[in-house]
Amino acid sequence: MAAPRCSALALWVWGTGERLGSLLTLISKPFCSAAAASRPLDAQRLAERLRAQKQEQKTKKERVPTNPVQRRVQELVRFTQQLQRVHPNVLAKALSRGIVHQDKDLVVINKPYGLPVHGGPGVQLCISDVLPILAKMLRGHKAEPLHLCHRLDKETTGVMVLAWEKEVAHQVQELFRTRQVAKKYWAITVRAPVPSAGVVDIPITEKEVQGQQHHHKMTLSPSYRMDNGKMVRVRMSRNAHVAVTQYQVLSSTLSSALLELQPITGIKHQLRVHLSFGLDCPILGDHKYSDWNRLAPQKLSVGTLKKLGLPQSKARHIPLHLHARQLILPALGSRNEELHLVCKLPRYFLCSLSRLGLEMPSQDPNGDYDTGHLGAQ
């Protein structure tokens, strides 16, 4: 007779929290029959039991932070790590709960933090992988996969447009390419830009960081530079791209600001580069572009760390505070009017606003902002 097998129960739970969710894993202990327990342990089973006991002891020793911000950061770290291990069906279900608009042509989701759009080195799961599953959840088992219309960085949250038909996806992509889509991002920055509103019009190129072989970053490629007090025109790099960003401060303190950003062009990491290297106010949680020469977590002032309730040693866990707040799509297909798409801020973004003393605007001139309780837990 075959030996009774041990079984394990794995349950994935998705808890929503202002569109950011926490992904928790509850794994029950193996259930073994008395007959199996009475048999002598072989080497493999003994090793498995010892590993399980060691893991259990390690879990007990892990200190649960008493500071609520540290707990939220810990949850976020766990959440982003588990997104790469979750079953595709579970991820598709989570995305379906984040739908902000749906019609016969488009599906618009609120993209979570830490989830890549496309596959690549080290990426086990991404949005494009689960589009066939998401389509079946929304339209049945015979549904064709949804199509990506544009992309967002892994660390960026907010409005993401999908299309049912490939032809519609191409039309939307063309609208993005020809700059007919109005885009508004919100970002929390370290320091406030001067002046409080303006346009950054500085080309961007990609360069290898000096002294760090094989590590590249996007950087500014200005047309002019100062030489002995005189302005000298610089020869334009053929790899440089025109990059234009309009910005406006919505709320500010001495050490931080909430900005609305409207990228006129769509160059890789444009907003992050313009803010950090152009305006000297990097985005909170931007550990890549806060310093050109360093490969280290963002260095924050003592006052900012105190407000966030974190020591500098934990600053590496602060997520990028960049949110694709709004898209305005022109009339397309059977739709005769503009489509205004707005995504709520993620929970960690709201909590940071509250802790840093930044105010949420009540309403913009077009009535697109909504008020929210900044202290939402």
Tab-separated table of C-alpha atoms in Angstrom:
chain	number	residue	atom	x	y	z
A	1	MET	CA	0.000	0.000	0.000
A	2	ALA	CA	1.300	3.446	-0.902
A	3	ALA	CA	2.364	5.597	2.025
A	4	PRO	CA	-0.120	8.336	2.938
A	5	ARG	CA	0.902	11.678	1.499
A	6	CYS	CA	1.147	14.953	3.413
A	7	SER	CA	-0.926	17.788	2.007
A	8	ALA	CA	-0.581	21.541	2.409
A	9	LEU	CA	-3.203	24.228	2.038
A	10	ALA	CA	-2.181	27.494	0.360
A	11	LEU	CA	-4.569	30.403	0.417
A	12	TRP	CA	-3.931	33.747	-1.264
A	13	VAL	CA	-5.886	36.715	0.021
A	14	TRP	CA	-5.988	40.097	-1.700
A	15	GLY	CA	-6.843	42.930	0.686
A	16	THR	CA	-7.672	46.278	-0.888
A	17	GLY	CA	-6.493	49.565	0.565
A	18	GLU	CA	-7.029	52.598	-1.624
A	19	ARG	CA	-6.177	50.572	-4.737
A	20	LEU	CA	-2.824	49.469	-3.334
A	21	GLY	CA	-3.611	46.039	-1.837
A	22	SER	CA	-1.650	43.769	0.407
A	23	LEU	CA	-0.988	40.257	-0.748
A	24	LEU	CA	-0.853	37.873	2.182
A	25	THR	CA	0.005	34.216	2.161
A	26	LEU	CA	-1.525	31.904	4.681
A	27	ILE	CA	-0.002	28.476	4.625
A	28	SER	CA	-1.256	25.844	6.977
A	29	LYS	CA	0.969	23.217	8.510
A	30	PRO	CA	1.104	19.857	6.717
A	31	PHE	CA	-1.446	17.322	7.895
A	32	CYS	CA	0.050	13.869	8.251
A	33	SER	CA	-1.711	10.752	9.319
A	34	ALA	CA	-0.831	8.983	12.564
A	35	ALA	CA	0.452	6.041	10.544
A	36	ALA	CA	2.871	8.275	8.681
A	37	ALA	CA	4.018	9.910	11.920
A	38	SER	CA	4.761	6.544	13.524
A	39	ARG	CA	7.168	5.459	10.773
A	40	PRO	CA	10.908	6.075	11.227
A	41	LEU	CA	12.069	9.285	9.583
A	42	ASP	CA	14.307	8.888	6.540
A	43	ALA	CA	17.017	11.480	5.824
A	44	GLN	CA	14.924	13.524	3.394
A	45	ARG	CA	11.883	13.754	5.668
A	46	LEU	CA	14.067	14.590	8.644
A	47	ALA	CA	15.756	17.401	6.695
A	48	GLU	CA	12.378	18.775	5.637
A	49	ARG	CA	11.114	18.747	9.216
A	50	LEU	CA	14.254	20.488	10.496
A	51	ARG	CA	13.942	23.159	7.804
A	52	ALA	CA	10.296	23.725	8.720
A	53	GLN	CA	11.170	24.054	12.416
A	54	LYS	CA	13.997	26.470	11.621
A	55	GLN	CA	11.690	28.625	9.485
A	56	GLU	CA	9.054	28.608	12.222
A	57	GLN	CA	11.614	29.761	14.801
A	58	LYS	CA	12.837	32.477	12.418
A	59	THR	CA	9.292	33.738	11.923
A	60	LYS	CA	8.744	33.929	15.680
A	61	LYS	CA	11.953	35.914	16.112
A	62	GLU	CA	10.963	38.531	13.504
A	63	ARG	CA	10.090	41.670	15.379
A	64	VAL	CA	6.830	43.325	14.394
A	65	PRO	CA	7.466	47.094	14.155
A	66	THR	CA	5.491	49.180	16.609
A	67	ASN	CA	5.693	52.245	14.373
A	68	PRO	CA	2.689	52.244	11.980
A	69	VAL	CA	4.747	53.661	9.092
A	70	GLN	CA	7.382	50.955	9.489
A	71	ARG	CA	4.606	48.356	9.478
A	72	ARG	CA	3.234	49.793	6.253
A	73	VAL	CA	6.695	49.771	4.651
A	74	GLN	CA	7.176	46.156	5.768
A	75	GLU	CA	3.815	45.232	4.245
A	76	LEU	CA	4.744	46.991	1.001
A	77	VAL	CA	8.063	45.153	0.757
A	78	ARG	CA	6.320	41.831	1.345
A	79	PHE	CA	3.604	42.751	-1.138
A	80	THR	CA	6.004	43.612	-3.981
A	81	GLN	CA	8.052	40.465	-3.403
A	82	GLN	CA	5.000	38.218	-3.440
A	83	LEU	CA	3.593	39.756	-6.621
A	84	GLN	CA	6.289	37.848	-8.495
A	85	ARG	CA	5.254	34.553	-6.889
A	86	VAL	CA	1.476	34.805	-7.023
A	87	HIS	CA	-0.498	32.615	-9.413
A	88	PRO	CA	-1.458	34.425	-12.666
A	89	ASN	CA	-5.173	33.809	-11.981
A	90	VAL	CA	-4.886	35.585	-8.627
A	91	LEU	CA	-3.097	38.560	-10.187
A	92	ALA	CA	-5.704	38.814	-12.968
A	93	LYS	CA	-8.468	38.804	-10.356
A	94	ALA	CA	-6.716	41.583	-8.437
A	95	LEU	CA	-6.397	43.687	-11.603
A	96	SER	CA	-10.082	43.168	-12.367
A	97	ARG	CA	-10.925	44.687	-8.993
A	98	GLY	CA	-8.891	47.751	-9.943
A	99	ILE	CA	-10.843	48.539	-13.121
A	100	VAL	CA	-11.805	52.229	-13.277
A	101	HIS	CA	-13.479	52.207	-16.709
A	102	GLN	CA	-14.765	49.614	-19.143
A	103	ASP	CA	-16.614	49.858	-22.464
A	104	LYS	CA	-16.827	47.877	-25.681
A	105	ASP	CA	-13.400	49.164	-26.821
A	106	LEU	CA	-11.304	49.775	-23.703
A	107	VAL	CA	-10.543	48.492	-20.222
A	108	VAL	CA	-8.757	50.910	-17.888
A	109	ILE	CA	-7.062	49.657	-14.716
A	110	ASN	CA	-5.331	51.327	-11.773
A	111	LYS	CA	-1.865	49.778	-12.033
A	112	PRO	CA	-0.449	48.629	-8.669
A	113	TYR	CA	2.995	49.549	-7.396
A	114	GLY	CA	5.909	47.194	-8.128
A	115	LEU	CA	4.263	45.317	-10.992
A	116	PRO	CA	6.146	45.331	-14.330
A	117	VAL	CA	4.196	45.744	-17.545
A	118	HIS	CA	6.481	43.594	-19.695
A	119	GLY	CA	8.712	40.613	-18.992
A	120	GLY	CA	12.487	40.793	-18.711
A	121	PRO	CA	15.487	39.537	-16.714
A	122	GLY	CA	14.369	38.528	-13.231
A	123	VAL	CA	10.679	39.130	-13.997
A	124	GLN	CA	8.563	36.082	-13.210
A	125	LEU	CA	5.166	37.670	-13.714
A	126	CYS	CA	3.955	40.853	-15.409
A	127	ILE	CA	0.756	42.487	-16.624
A	128	SER	CA	1.145	41.281	-20.219
A	129	ASP	CA	1.302	37.673	-18.973
A	130	VAL	CA	-2.178	37.816	-17.426
A	131	LEU	CA	-4.062	39.755	-20.137
A	132	PRO	CA	-5.555	36.551	-21.643
A	133	ILE	CA	-6.811	35.494	-18.192
A	134	LEU	CA	-8.193	38.963	-17.422
A	135	ALA	CA	-10.076	38.979	-20.739
A	136	LYS	CA	-11.706	35.628	-19.954
A	137	MET	CA	-12.730	36.861	-16.508
A	138	LEU	CA	-14.471	39.857	-18.069
A	139	ARG	CA	-15.973	38.319	-21.237
A	140	GLY	CA	-15.992	34.572	-20.799
A	141	HIS	CA	-13.749	31.707	-21.867
A	142	LYS	CA	-13.965	32.502	-25.586
A	143	ALA	CA	-12.650	36.051	-25.170
A	144	GLU	CA	-9.519	37.103	-27.057
A	145	PRO	CA	-6.639	38.542	-24.978
A	146	LEU	CA	-6.603	42.246	-24.156
A	147	HIS	CA	-3.913	44.445	-25.722
A	148	LEU	CA	-1.580	46.981	-24.108
A	149	CYS	CA	-1.991	50.550	-25.372
A	150	HIS	CA	0.997	52.078	-23.543
A	151	ARG	CA	3.281	51.315	-20.620
A	152	LEU	CA	4.208	52.547	-17.168
A	153	ASP	CA	7.385	51.887	-15.201
A	154	LYS	CA	7.323	49.058	-12.678
A	155	GLU	CA	7.362	51.493	-9.727
A	156	THR	CA	4.746	53.879	-11.176
A	157	THR	CA	1.079	53.518	-10.241
A	158	GLY	CA	-2.071	54.789	-11.893
A	159	VAL	CA	-4.027	54.926	-15.151
A	160	MET	CA	-3.274	52.130	-17.615
A	161	VAL	CA	-5.290	51.635	-20.820
A	162	LEU	CA	-5.988	48.237	-22.408
A	163	ALA	CA	-7.928	47.551	-25.612
A	164	TRP	CA	-10.088	44.634	-26.687
A	165	GLU	CA	-9.067	44.769	-30.344
A	166	LYS	CA	-5.550	45.084	-31.735
A	167	GLU	CA	-6.715	47.749	-34.182
A	168	VAL	CA	-8.067	49.911	-31.348
A	169	ALA	CA	-4.822	49.419	-29.417
A	170	HIS	CA	-2.863	50.675	-32.430
A	171	GLN	CA	-5.138	53.721	-32.687
A	172	VAL	CA	-4.589	54.577	-29.020
A	173	GLN	CA	-0.832	54.017	-29.391
A	174	GLU	CA	-0.847	56.454	-32.307
A	175	LEU	CA	-2.629	59.030	-30.149
A	176	PHE	CA	0.137	58.667	-27.563
A	177	ARG	CA	2.860	58.841	-30.226
A	178	THR	CA	1.454	62.015	-31.772
A	179	ARG	CA	1.009	63.610	-28.303
A	180	GLN	CA	-2.762	63.859	-28.541
A	181	VAL	CA	-3.272	62.265	-25.110
A	182	ALA	CA	-3.179	64.695	-22.172
A	183	LYS	CA	-1.319	63.119	-19.236
A	184	LYS	CA	-1.180	64.328	-15.647
A	185	TYR	CA	1.058	62.749	-13.023
A	186	TRP	CA	1.281	63.524	-9.324
A	187	ALA	CA	4.568	63.219	-7.466
A	188	ILE	CA	5.852	63.930	-3.972
A	189	THR	CA	9.287	65.511	-4.197
A	190	VAL	CA	12.159	66.079	-1.804
A	191	ARG	CA	12.368	69.887	-1.628
A	192	ALA	CA	10.149	72.207	-3.659
A	193	PRO	CA	11.067	73.500	-7.117
A	194	VAL	CA	11.781	77.169	-7.782
A	195	PRO	CA	9.810	78.711	-9.408
A	196	SER	CA	6.641	76.947	-8.276
A	197	ALA	CA	5.378	76.492	-11.838
A	198	GLY	CA	7.096	76.316	-15.189
A	199	VAL	CA	8.379	74.215	-18.064
A	200	VAL	CA	11.543	72.118	-18.178
A	201	ASP	CA	12.785	71.901	-21.777
A	202	ILE	CA	16.078	70.005	-21.613
A	203	PRO	CA	17.012	67.087	-23.920
A	204	ILE	CA	17.683	63.700	-22.303
A	205	THR	CA	20.192	61.020	-23.242
A	206	GLU	CA	21.430	57.730	-21.759
A	207	LYS	CA	24.975	57.496	-20.417
A	208	GLU	CA	27.132	55.035	-18.521
A	209	VAL	CA	27.784	56.144	-14.955
A	210	GLN	CA	31.466	56.958	-14.570
A	211	GLY	CA	33.293	54.406	-12.453
A	212	GLN	CA	30.373	51.962	-12.581
A	213	GLN	CA	30.810	49.831	-15.654
A	214	HIS	CA	27.676	48.493	-17.369
A	215	HIS	CA	25.430	50.752	-15.273
A	216	HIS	CA	23.505	53.262	-17.362
A	217	LYS	CA	21.169	56.102	-16.439
A	218	MET	CA	19.165	58.661	-18.321
A	219	THR	CA	20.579	62.160	-17.846
A	220	LEU	CA	20.268	65.709	-19.100
A	221	SER	CA	21.922	66.774	-22.344
A	222	PRO	CA	21.530	70.588	-22.283
A	223	SER	CA	22.117	72.719	-25.364
A	224	TYR	CA	24.113	75.323	-23.433
A	225	ARG	CA	26.650	75.410	-20.589
A	226	MET	CA	28.513	78.073	-18.639
A	227	ASP	CA	32.221	78.523	-19.471
A	228	ASN	CA	34.111	81.181	-17.441
A	229	GLY	CA	30.905	83.092	-16.877
A	230	LYS	CA	29.858	82.940	-20.525
A	231	MET	CA	27.064	80.867	-21.989
A	232	VAL	CA	28.407	78.511	-24.636
A	233	ARG	CA	26.325	76.390	-26.999
A	234	VAL	CA	27.029	72.673	-26.669
A	235	ARG	CA	27.127	70.370	-29.656
A	236	MET	CA	23.943	68.326	-29.570
A	237	SER	CA	24.427	64.604	-28.960
A	238	ARG	CA	22.840	62.565	-31.718
A	239	ASN	CA	21.525	60.181	-29.055
A	240	ALA	CA	19.758	62.955	-27.133
A	241	HIS	CA	15.951	63.208	-27.254
A	242	VAL	CA	13.849	66.334	-26.980
A	243	ALA	CA	12.118	66.242	-23.576
A	244	VAL	CA	9.593	68.774	-22.290
A	245	THR	CA	7.798	68.681	-18.918
A	246	GLN	CA	5.278	71.171	-17.543
A	247	TYR	CA	5.016	71.262	-13.743
A	248	GLN	CA	3.035	73.018	-11.017
A	249	VAL	CA	3.314	72.883	-7.223
A	250	LEU	CA	-0.016	71.898	-5.657
A	251	SER	CA	1.159	71.963	-2.042
A	252	SER	CA	4.538	72.495	-0.379
A	253	THR	CA	6.494	72.760	2.847
A	254	LEU	CA	10.103	73.770	3.406
A	255	SER	CA	11.309	70.203	2.758
A	256	SER	CA	8.809	68.608	0.349
A	257	ALA	CA	6.147	69.280	-2.257
A	258	LEU	CA	3.223	67.727	-4.104
A	259	LEU	CA	3.591	68.389	-7.829
A	260	GLU	CA	1.361	67.957	-10.850
A	261	LEU	CA	3.398	67.026	-13.911
A	262	GLN	CA	2.353	67.087	-17.552
A	263	PRO	CA	4.906	65.406	-19.819
A	264	ILE	CA	4.647	66.896	-23.296
A	265	THR	CA	7.049	64.283	-24.646
A	266	GLY	CA	7.412	60.653	-23.595
A	267	ILE	CA	11.104	59.900	-23.057
A	268	LYS	CA	12.200	57.070	-20.752
A	269	HIS	CA	12.318	58.247	-17.106
A	270	GLN	CA	11.697	61.822	-18.285
A	271	LEU	CA	9.834	63.044	-15.197
A	272	ARG	CA	12.349	61.538	-12.788
A	273	VAL	CA	15.343	63.033	-14.630
A	274	HIS	CA	13.829	66.498	-15.094
A	275	LEU	CA	12.831	66.729	-11.453
A	276	SER	CA	16.081	65.431	-9.995
A	277	PHE	CA	18.728	66.844	-12.325
A	278	GLY	CA	16.790	69.771	-13.792
A	279	LEU	CA	14.918	71.189	-10.779
A	280	ASP	CA	17.003	69.629	-7.959
A	281	CYS	CA	13.957	68.115	-6.278
A	282	PRO	CA	14.009	64.326	-6.803
A	283	ILE	CA	10.875	62.262	-6.346
A	284	LEU	CA	10.509	60.715	-2.898
A	285	GLY	CA	11.605	57.087	-3.130
A	286	ASP	CA	13.591	57.552	-6.359
A	287	HIS	CA	16.706	55.669	-5.343
A	288	LYS	CA	18.103	55.645	-8.898
A	289	TYR	CA	17.989	59.312	-9.869
A	290	SER	CA	18.449	61.102	-6.546
A	291	ASP	CA	22.215	61.085	-7.118
A	292	TRP	CA	24.031	60.592	-10.406
A	293	ASN	CA	27.238	59.050	-9.016
A	294	ARG	CA	25.873	56.917	-6.181
A	295	LEU	CA	24.192	53.531	-6.291
A	296	ALA	CA	22.597	53.795	-2.874
A	297	PRO	CA	19.228	54.472	-1.223
A	298	GLN	CA	17.960	58.033	-1.414
A	299	LYS	CA	19.582	60.301	1.194
A	300	LEU	CA	16.900	62.196	3.124
A	301	SER	CA	17.148	65.033	5.635
A	302	VAL	CA	16.761	64.357	9.338
A	303	GLY	CA	13.518	66.348	9.364
A	304	THR	CA	11.964	64.367	6.503
A	305	LEU	CA	12.979	61.051	8.057
A	306	LYS	CA	11.480	62.128	11.371
A	307	LYS	CA	8.175	63.008	9.703
A	308	LEU	CA	8.095	59.674	7.910
A	309	GLY	CA	9.037	57.855	11.117
A	310	LEU	CA	11.984	56.055	9.513
A	311	PRO	CA	15.732	55.911	10.091
A	312	GLN	CA	18.020	56.449	7.077
A	313	SER	CA	18.883	52.742	7.132
A	314	LYS	CA	15.251	51.966	6.191
A	315	ALA	CA	14.980	54.636	3.469
A	316	ARG	CA	15.630	51.990	0.806
A	317	HIS	CA	12.114	50.645	1.433
A	318	ILE	CA	10.409	53.932	0.555
A	319	PRO	CA	8.515	53.382	-2.726
A	320	LEU	CA	8.617	55.756	-5.678
A	321	HIS	CA	5.907	58.382	-5.150
A	322	LEU	CA	4.936	58.848	-8.789
A	323	HIS	CA	1.311	58.306	-9.806
A	324	ALA	CA	-0.298	58.507	-13.263
A	325	ARG	CA	-3.264	60.496	-12.011
A	326	GLN	CA	-5.198	61.296	-15.181
A	327	LEU	CA	-5.416	60.623	-18.916
A	328	ILE	CA	-7.649	62.459	-21.355
A	329	LEU	CA	-8.234	60.444	-24.531
A	330	PRO	CA	-9.642	62.197	-27.624
A	331	ALA	CA	-12.802	60.909	-29.309
A	332	LEU	CA	-12.132	57.479	-30.760
A	333	GLY	CA	-14.241	55.065	-32.822
A	334	SER	CA	-17.902	55.208	-31.851
A	335	ARG	CA	-17.136	57.570	-28.936
A	336	ASN	CA	-17.796	61.186	-29.945
A	337	GLU	CA	-16.377	62.918	-26.876
A	338	GLU	CA	-13.211	63.003	-24.802
A	339	LEU	CA	-12.722	60.312	-22.199
A	340	HIS	CA	-11.459	61.555	-18.814
A	341	LEU	CA	-9.796	58.765	-16.839
A	342	VAL	CA	-8.784	59.396	-13.210
A	343	CYS	CA	-7.182	56.986	-10.738
A	344	LYS	CA	-7.166	57.464	-6.981
A	345	LEU	CA	-3.864	57.753	-5.177
A	346	PRO	CA	-2.468	54.581	-3.584
A	347	ARG	CA	-2.640	54.263	0.163
A	348	TYR	CA	1.075	54.734	0.831
A	349	PHE	CA	1.009	57.968	-1.210
A	350	LEU	CA	-1.832	59.365	0.908
A	351	CYS	CA	-0.080	58.402	4.130
A	352	SER	CA	3.106	60.170	3.013
A	353	LEU	CA	1.146	63.307	2.144
A	354	SER	CA	-0.324	63.332	5.636
A	355	ARG	CA	2.970	62.733	7.420
A	356	LEU	CA	4.850	65.360	5.411
A	357	GLY	CA	2.156	67.974	6.031
A	358	LEU	CA	1.156	68.292	2.370
A	359	GLU	CA	-2.440	69.115	1.512
A	360	MET	CA	-4.579	67.388	-1.068
A	361	PRO	CA	-6.072	69.946	-3.496
A	362	SER	CA	-9.853	70.062	-3.210
A	363	GLN	CA	-10.476	70.660	-6.900
A	364	ASP	CA	-8.665	71.784	-10.038
A	365	PRO	CA	-10.175	74.220	-12.570
A	366	ASN	CA	-11.632	71.300	-14.527
A	367	GLY	CA	-13.090	69.633	-11.430
A	368	ASP	CA	-10.868	66.573	-11.757
A	369	TYR	CA	-9.502	66.288	-8.214
A	370	ASP	CA	-11.366	64.530	-5.478
A	371	THR	CA	-10.863	65.128	-1.811
A	372	GLY	CA	-9.620	62.239	0.263
A	373	HIS	CA	-8.904	61.550	3.910
A	374	LEU	CA	-5.121	61.712	4.106
A	375	GLY	CA	-4.945	59.738	7.293
A	376	ALA	CA	-6.742	56.713	5.822
A	377	GLN	CA	-5.305	53.545	7.245
